[in-house]
Short mmCIF file of C-alpha atoms in Angstrom, two decimals:
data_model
loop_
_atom_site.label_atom_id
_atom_site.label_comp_id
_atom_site.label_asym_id
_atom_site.label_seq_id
_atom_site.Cartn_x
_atom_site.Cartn_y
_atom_site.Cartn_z
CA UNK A 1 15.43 4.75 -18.57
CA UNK A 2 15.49 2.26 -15.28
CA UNK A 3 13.60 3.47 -12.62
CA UNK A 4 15.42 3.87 -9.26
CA UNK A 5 13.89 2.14 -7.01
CA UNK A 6 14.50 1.20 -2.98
CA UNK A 7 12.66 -1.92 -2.10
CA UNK A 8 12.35 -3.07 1.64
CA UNK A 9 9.11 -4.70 1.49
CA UNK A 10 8.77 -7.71 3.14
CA UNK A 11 11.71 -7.60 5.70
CA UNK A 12 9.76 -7.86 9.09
CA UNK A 13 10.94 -4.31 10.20
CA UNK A 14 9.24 -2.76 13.31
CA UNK A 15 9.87 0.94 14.12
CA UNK A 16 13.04 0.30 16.20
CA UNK A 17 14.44 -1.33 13.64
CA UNK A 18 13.77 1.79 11.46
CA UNK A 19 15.43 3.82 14.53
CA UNK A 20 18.69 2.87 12.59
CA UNK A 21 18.39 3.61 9.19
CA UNK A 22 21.35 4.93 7.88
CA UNK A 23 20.48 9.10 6.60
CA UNK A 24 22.57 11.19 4.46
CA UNK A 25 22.33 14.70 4.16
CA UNK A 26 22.04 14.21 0.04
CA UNK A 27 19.58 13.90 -2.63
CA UNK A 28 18.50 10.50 -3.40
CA UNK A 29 17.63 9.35 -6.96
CA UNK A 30 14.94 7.38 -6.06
CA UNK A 31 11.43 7.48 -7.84
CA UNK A 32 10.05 4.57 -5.98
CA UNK A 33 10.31 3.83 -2.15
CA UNK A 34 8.62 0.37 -1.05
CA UNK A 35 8.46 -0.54 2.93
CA UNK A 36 5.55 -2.59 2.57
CA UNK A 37 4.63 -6.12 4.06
CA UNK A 38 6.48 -5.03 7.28
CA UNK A 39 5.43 -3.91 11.42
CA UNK A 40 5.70 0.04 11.03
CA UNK A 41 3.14 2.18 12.80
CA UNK A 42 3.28 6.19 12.75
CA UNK A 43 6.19 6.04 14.60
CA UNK A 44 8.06 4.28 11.75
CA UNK A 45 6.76 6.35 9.12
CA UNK A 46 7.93 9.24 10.31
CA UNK A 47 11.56 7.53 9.81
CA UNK A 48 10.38 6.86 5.73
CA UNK A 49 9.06 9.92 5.47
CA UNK A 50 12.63 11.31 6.50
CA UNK A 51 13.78 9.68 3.64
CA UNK A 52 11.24 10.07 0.88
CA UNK A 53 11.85 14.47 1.66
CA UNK A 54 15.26 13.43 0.56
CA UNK A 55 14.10 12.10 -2.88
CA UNK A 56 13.32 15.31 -5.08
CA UNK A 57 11.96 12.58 -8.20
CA UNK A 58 9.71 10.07 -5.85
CA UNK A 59 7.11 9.22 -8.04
CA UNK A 60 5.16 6.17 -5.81
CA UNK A 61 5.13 5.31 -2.30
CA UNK A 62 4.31 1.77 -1.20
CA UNK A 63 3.69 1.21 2.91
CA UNK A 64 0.59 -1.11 2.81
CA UNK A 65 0.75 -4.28 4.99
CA UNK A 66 1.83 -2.33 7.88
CA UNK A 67 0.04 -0.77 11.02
CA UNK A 68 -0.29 2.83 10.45
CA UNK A 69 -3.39 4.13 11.91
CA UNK A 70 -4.70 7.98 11.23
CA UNK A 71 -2.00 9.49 13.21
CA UNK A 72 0.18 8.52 10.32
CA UNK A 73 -2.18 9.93 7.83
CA UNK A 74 -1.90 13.07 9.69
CA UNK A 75 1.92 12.77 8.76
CA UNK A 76 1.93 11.54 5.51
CA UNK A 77 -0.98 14.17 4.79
CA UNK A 78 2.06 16.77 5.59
CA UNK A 79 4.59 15.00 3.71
CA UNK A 80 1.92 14.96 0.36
CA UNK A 81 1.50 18.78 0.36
CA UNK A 82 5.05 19.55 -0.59
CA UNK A 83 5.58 15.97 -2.09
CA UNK A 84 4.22 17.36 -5.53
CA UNK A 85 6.14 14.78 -7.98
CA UNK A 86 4.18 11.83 -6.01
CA UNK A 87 1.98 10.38 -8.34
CA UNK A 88 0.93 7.01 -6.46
CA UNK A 89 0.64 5.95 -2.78
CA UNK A 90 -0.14 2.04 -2.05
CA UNK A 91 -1.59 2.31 1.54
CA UNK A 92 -4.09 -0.42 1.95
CA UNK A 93 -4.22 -3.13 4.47
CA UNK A 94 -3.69 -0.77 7.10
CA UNK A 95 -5.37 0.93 10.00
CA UNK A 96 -6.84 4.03 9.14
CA UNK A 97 -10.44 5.11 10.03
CA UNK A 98 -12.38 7.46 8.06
CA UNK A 99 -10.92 10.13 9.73
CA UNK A 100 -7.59 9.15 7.93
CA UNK A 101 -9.12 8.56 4.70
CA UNK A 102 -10.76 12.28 4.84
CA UNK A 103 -6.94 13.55 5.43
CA UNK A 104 -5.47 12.16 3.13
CA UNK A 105 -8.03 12.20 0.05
CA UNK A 106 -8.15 15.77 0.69
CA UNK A 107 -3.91 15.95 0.65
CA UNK A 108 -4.00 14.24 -2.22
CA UNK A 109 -6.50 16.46 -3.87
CA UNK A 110 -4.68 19.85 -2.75
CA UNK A 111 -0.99 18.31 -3.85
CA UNK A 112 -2.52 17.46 -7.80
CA UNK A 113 -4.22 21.19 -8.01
CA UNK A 114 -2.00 22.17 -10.68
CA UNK A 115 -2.12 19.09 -13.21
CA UNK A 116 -5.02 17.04 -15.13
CA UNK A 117 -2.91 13.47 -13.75
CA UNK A 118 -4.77 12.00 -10.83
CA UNK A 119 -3.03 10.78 -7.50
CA UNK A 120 -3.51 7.02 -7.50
CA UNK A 121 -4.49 6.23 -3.80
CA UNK A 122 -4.92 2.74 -2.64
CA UNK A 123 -6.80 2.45 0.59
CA UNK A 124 -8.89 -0.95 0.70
CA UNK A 125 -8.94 -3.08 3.44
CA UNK A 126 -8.67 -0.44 6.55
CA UNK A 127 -11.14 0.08 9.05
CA UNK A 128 -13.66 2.16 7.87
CA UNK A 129 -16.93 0.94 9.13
CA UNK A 130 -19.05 2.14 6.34
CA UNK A 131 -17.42 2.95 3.22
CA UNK A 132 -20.51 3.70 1.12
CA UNK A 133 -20.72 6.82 3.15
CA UNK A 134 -17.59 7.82 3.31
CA UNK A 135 -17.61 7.56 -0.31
CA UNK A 136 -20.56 9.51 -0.94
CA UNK A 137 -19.28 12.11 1.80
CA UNK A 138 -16.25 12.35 -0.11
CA UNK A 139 -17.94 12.68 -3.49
CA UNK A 140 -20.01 15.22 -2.23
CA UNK A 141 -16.89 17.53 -0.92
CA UNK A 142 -13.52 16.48 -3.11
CA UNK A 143 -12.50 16.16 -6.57
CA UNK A 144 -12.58 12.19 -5.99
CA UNK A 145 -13.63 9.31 -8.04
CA UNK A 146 -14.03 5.57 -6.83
CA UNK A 147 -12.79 3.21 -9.60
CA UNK A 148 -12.16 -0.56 -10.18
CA UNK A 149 -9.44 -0.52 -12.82
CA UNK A 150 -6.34 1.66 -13.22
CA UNK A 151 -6.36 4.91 -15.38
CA UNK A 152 -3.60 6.23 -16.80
CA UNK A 153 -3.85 10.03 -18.11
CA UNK A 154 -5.48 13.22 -17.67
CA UNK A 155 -8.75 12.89 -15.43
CA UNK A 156 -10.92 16.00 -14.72
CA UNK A 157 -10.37 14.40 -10.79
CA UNK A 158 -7.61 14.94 -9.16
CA UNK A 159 -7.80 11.69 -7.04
CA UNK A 160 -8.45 7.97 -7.71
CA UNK A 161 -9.33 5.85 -5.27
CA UNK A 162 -9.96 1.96 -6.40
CA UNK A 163 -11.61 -1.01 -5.02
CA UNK A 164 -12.54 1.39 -1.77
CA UNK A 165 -15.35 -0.67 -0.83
CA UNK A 166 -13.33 -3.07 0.15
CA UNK A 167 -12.92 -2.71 3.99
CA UNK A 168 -12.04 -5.02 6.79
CA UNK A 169 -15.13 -6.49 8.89
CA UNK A 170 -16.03 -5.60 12.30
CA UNK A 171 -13.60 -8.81 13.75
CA UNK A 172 -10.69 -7.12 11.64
CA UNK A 173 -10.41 -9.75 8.78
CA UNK A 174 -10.10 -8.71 5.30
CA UNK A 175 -12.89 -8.35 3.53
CA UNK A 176 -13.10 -9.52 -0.22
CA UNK A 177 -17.06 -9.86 -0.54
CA UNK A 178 -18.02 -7.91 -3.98
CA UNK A 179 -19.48 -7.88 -7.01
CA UNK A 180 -16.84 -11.00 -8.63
CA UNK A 181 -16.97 -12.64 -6.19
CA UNK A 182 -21.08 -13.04 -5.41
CA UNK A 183 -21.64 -13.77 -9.35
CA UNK A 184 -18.30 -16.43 -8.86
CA UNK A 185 -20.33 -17.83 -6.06
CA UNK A 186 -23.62 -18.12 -8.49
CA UNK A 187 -21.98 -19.86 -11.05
CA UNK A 188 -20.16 -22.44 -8.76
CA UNK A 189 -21.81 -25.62 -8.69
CA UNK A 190 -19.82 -27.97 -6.75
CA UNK A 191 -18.21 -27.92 -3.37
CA UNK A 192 -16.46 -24.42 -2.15
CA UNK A 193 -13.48 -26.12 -0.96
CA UNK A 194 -13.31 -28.57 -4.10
CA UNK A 195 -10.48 -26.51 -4.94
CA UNK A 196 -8.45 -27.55 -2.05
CA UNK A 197 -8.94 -31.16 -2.68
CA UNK A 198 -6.23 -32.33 -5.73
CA UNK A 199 -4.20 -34.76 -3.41
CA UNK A 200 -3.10 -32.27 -1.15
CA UNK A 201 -3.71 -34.24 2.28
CA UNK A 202 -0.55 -32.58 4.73
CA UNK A 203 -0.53 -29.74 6.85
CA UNK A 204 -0.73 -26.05 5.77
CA UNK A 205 2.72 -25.20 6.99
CA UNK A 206 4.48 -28.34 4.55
CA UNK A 207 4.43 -25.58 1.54
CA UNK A 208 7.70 -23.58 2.75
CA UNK A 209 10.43 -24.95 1.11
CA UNK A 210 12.78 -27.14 3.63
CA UNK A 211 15.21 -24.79 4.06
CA UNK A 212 13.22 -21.32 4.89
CA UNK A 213 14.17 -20.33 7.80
CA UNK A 214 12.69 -16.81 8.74
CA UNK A 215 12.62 -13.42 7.01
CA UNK A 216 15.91 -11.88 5.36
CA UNK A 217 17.96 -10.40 8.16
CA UNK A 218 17.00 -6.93 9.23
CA UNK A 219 20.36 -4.75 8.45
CA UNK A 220 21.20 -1.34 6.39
CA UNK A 221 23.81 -2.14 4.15
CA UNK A 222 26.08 1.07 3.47
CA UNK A 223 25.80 3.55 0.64
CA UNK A 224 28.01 4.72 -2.65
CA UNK A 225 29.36 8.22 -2.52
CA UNK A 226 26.09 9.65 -4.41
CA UNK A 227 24.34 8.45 -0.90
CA UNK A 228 22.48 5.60 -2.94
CA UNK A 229 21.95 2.94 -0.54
CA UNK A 230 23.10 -0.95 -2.02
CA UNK A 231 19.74 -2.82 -0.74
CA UNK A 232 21.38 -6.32 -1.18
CA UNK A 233 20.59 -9.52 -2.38
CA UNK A 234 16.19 -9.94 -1.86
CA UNK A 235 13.76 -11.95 -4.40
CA UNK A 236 11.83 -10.40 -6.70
CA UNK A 237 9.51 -8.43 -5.28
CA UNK A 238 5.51 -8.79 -5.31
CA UNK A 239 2.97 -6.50 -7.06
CA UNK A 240 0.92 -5.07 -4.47
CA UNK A 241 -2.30 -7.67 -4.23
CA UNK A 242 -5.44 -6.75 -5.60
CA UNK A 243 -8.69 -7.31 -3.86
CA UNK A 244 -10.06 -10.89 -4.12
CA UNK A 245 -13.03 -11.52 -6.66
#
């Protein structure tokens, strides 16, 4: 069976642009909703989170790469509760503090009380400030466990949270410092930037292909009579990155 699936990841949208998206009062079929790699804050998500209440079989939500700081956890925290057939949320690369980890570990937790599967919650690379205590906080109080590699089945936990340590440093930047990484770093013997070297001698910006010329255009394309929306002609879309070693 295909998965249905509505994919705007990627398309530069801010949270005007999200002022227009089209609603109909109908069910959706979809199981997966992706608006990640874009400009929404809370205000936006409020707008996708119109949308996902619609969708009675949503299965995973994908919003990281955006700018949603804990008053959108408050919201999605809401929207989780009553979301019970959610099984995933992709929220990294954001801007939520520990506060908004807190809310939304423990929404997660409360929304999976009633089945052995796990809520898969990504949330690397926000600004928490220390993670190692938020994690043991969060051990000490919720059905939580921290994990490096995904788990599919029954768990006696009833949320995952993976590569968590991974938070952004006190400038902002990502942080991808870890465990690969150091013993990578051991074992290297030459120069760190050897791998930039193979004849590559033009600037950074020469790798777009000549005819790129911005991000798809911004528009809502109309929907069929079951209120499915037609998303368009878009590439492939990418797997949500995993930390760096």
């Amino acid at each position: 069976m295909v998965k249905k699936l509505l994919d705007y990841q990627g398309r530069a949208f801010s949270d005007a642009d999200l002022k227009e998206l089209p609603l109909k009062d109908v069910i959706y079929p979809y199981e997966e909703v992706n608006f990640s790699q874009n400009s929404l804050s809370a205000e936006g998500l409020r707008k996708v989170l119109e949308l996902c209440s619609r969708c009675d079989s949503l299965r995973i939500l994908k919003l990281y790469k955006n700018e949603i700081s804990d008053e959108g956890a408050q919201a999605l925290g809401r929207f989780v509760r009553k979301c019970t057939s959610l099984e995933e949320m992709h929220l990294s690369h954001n801007r939520f503090t520990e506060r908004g980890v807190e809310i939304l570990v423990k929404a997660s937790e409360e929304a999976r009380k009633d089945t052995k599967h796990p809520m898969w919650l990504r949330l690397e690379q926000n600004e928490v400030k220390n993670p190692e205590q938020v994690k043991r906080n969060l051990e000490k109080h919720c059905s939580v466990k921290f994990v490096n590699q995904r788990f599919r089945g029954e768990s006696d936990y009833k949320v995952h949270l993976p590569h968590f340590h991974f938070q952004r440093n006190e400038e902002g930047e990502p942080n991808s410092d870890g465990p690969r990484k150091r013993q990578w770093e051991k074992n290297w013997e030459g120069d760190r930037d050897d791998w930039r070297k193979p004849g590559w001698d033009g600037p950074a910006e020469d790798w777009r292909d000549d005819d790129w010329d911005g991000p798809p255009r911004k528009r809502w394309r109309g929907g069929g009579d079951d209120g499915a929306w037609d998303e368009g002609r878009r590439p492939p879309p990418p797997r949500e990155p995993s930390p760096e070693p």
